[in-house]
């Protein structure tokens, strides 16, 4: 197995900015993010927490991914623009 490097904690001037959500578990950063989203979504489905990933964030993430793909396909910089759903969901 490949060795996975994990970040246990990040501190700056004595303030803890980040701690590993599941402790040192052998998960990569991406796997940890997915597992955390799955856990928090389950808590939301059970009515114990607010939604961990708001629809406006999901729409924006998807829009940015599309713009990045467009830029790669065209080989140029592309601009994003305000989308109608941004006003409705704010």
CSV table of C-alpha atoms in Angstrom, one decimal, residues 9-88:
chain,number,residue,atom,x,y,z
A,9,UNK,CA,-3.4,19.8,13.0
A,10,UNK,CA,-2.6,23.2,11.7
A,11,UNK,CA,-1.8,26.0,14.2
A,12,UNK,CA,-0.8,29.6,13.8
A,13,UNK,CA,0.4,31.7,16.7
A,14,UNK,CA,-1.2,29.2,19.1
A,15,UNK,CA,-4.6,29.2,17.4
A,16,UNK,CA,-5.7,25.9,16.0
A,17,UNK,CA,-6.9,26.5,12.4
A,18,UNK,CA,-7.6,22.9,11.4
A,19,UNK,CA,-7.8,19.5,13.0
A,20,UNK,CA,-8.3,16.2,11.2
A,21,UNK,CA,-12.1,15.5,11.3
A,22,UNK,CA,-11.7,11.8,11.8
A,23,UNK,CA,-8.3,11.9,13.4
A,24,UNK,CA,-5.5,10.1,11.8
A,25,UNK,CA,-7.5,7.6,9.8
A,26,UNK,CA,-5.5,6.8,6.7
A,27,UNK,CA,-7.8,8.9,4.5
A,28,UNK,CA,-6.5,11.4,1.9
A,29,UNK,CA,-7.7,15.0,2.1
A,30,UNK,CA,-10.3,14.3,-0.7
A,31,UNK,CA,-11.5,11.1,1.0
A,32,UNK,CA,-11.8,12.9,4.3
A,33,UNK,CA,-13.9,15.7,2.6
A,34,UNK,CA,-16.2,13.1,1.0
A,35,UNK,CA,-16.6,11.1,4.2
A,36,UNK,CA,-17.3,14.2,6.2
A,37,UNK,CA,-19.9,15.4,3.7
A,38,UNK,CA,-21.5,11.9,3.8
A,39,UNK,CA,-21.6,11.9,7.6
A,40,UNK,CA,-23.1,15.4,7.8
A,41,UNK,CA,-25.6,14.6,5.1
A,42,UNK,CA,-26.8,11.6,7.0
A,43,UNK,CA,-27.2,13.8,10.1
A,44,UNK,CA,-29.2,16.3,8.0
A,45,UNK,CA,-31.4,13.5,6.7
A,46,UNK,CA,-32.1,12.5,10.3
A,47,UNK,CA,-33.1,16.1,11.2
A,48,UNK,CA,-30.1,16.5,13.5
A,49,UNK,CA,-28.2,19.2,11.6
A,50,UNK,CA,-28.6,21.8,9.0
A,51,UNK,CA,-27.7,21.0,5.4
A,52,UNK,CA,-23.9,20.7,5.1
A,53,UNK,CA,-23.8,21.8,1.5
A,54,UNK,CA,-26.2,24.6,0.5
A,55,UNK,CA,-27.7,24.5,-3.0
A,56,UNK,CA,-26.2,27.9,-3.8
A,57,UNK,CA,-22.7,26.5,-3.1
A,58,UNK,CA,-23.3,23.4,-5.1
A,59,UNK,CA,-24.6,25.5,-8.1
A,60,UNK,CA,-21.6,27.8,-7.9
A,61,UNK,CA,-19.1,24.9,-7.6
A,62,UNK,CA,-20.7,23.3,-10.7
A,63,UNK,CA,-20.7,26.6,-12.6
A,64,UNK,CA,-17.0,27.2,-11.9
A,65,UNK,CA,-16.2,23.7,-13.0
A,66,UNK,CA,-18.0,24.3,-16.3
A,67,UNK,CA,-16.1,27.6,-16.8
A,68,UNK,CA,-12.8,25.9,-16.0
A,69,UNK,CA,-13.6,23.2,-18.6
A,70,UNK,CA,-14.6,25.9,-21.1
A,71,UNK,CA,-11.3,27.6,-20.5
A,72,UNK,CA,-9.3,24.4,-21.0
A,73,UNK,CA,-11.3,23.5,-24.2
A,74,UNK,CA,-10.8,26.9,-25.8
A,75,UNK,CA,-7.3,27.5,-24.5
A,76,UNK,CA,-8.1,31.0,-23.2
A,77,UNK,CA,-9.2,32.7,-20.1
A,78,UNK,CA,-13.0,32.9,-19.7
A,79,UNK,CA,-15.0,35.2,-17.5
A,80,UNK,CA,-17.7,34.2,-15.1
A,81,UNK,CA,-20.8,36.2,-14.8
A,82,UNK,CA,-23.6,36.7,-12.3
A,83,UNK,CA,-26.2,34.0,-12.7
A,84,UNK,CA,-30.0,34.5,-12.1
A,85,UNK,CA,-30.0,31.9,-9.3
A,86,UNK,CA,-27.4,33.9,-7.3
A,87,UNK,CA,-30.0,36.6,-6.4
A,88,UNK,CA,-32.8,34.1,-5.7
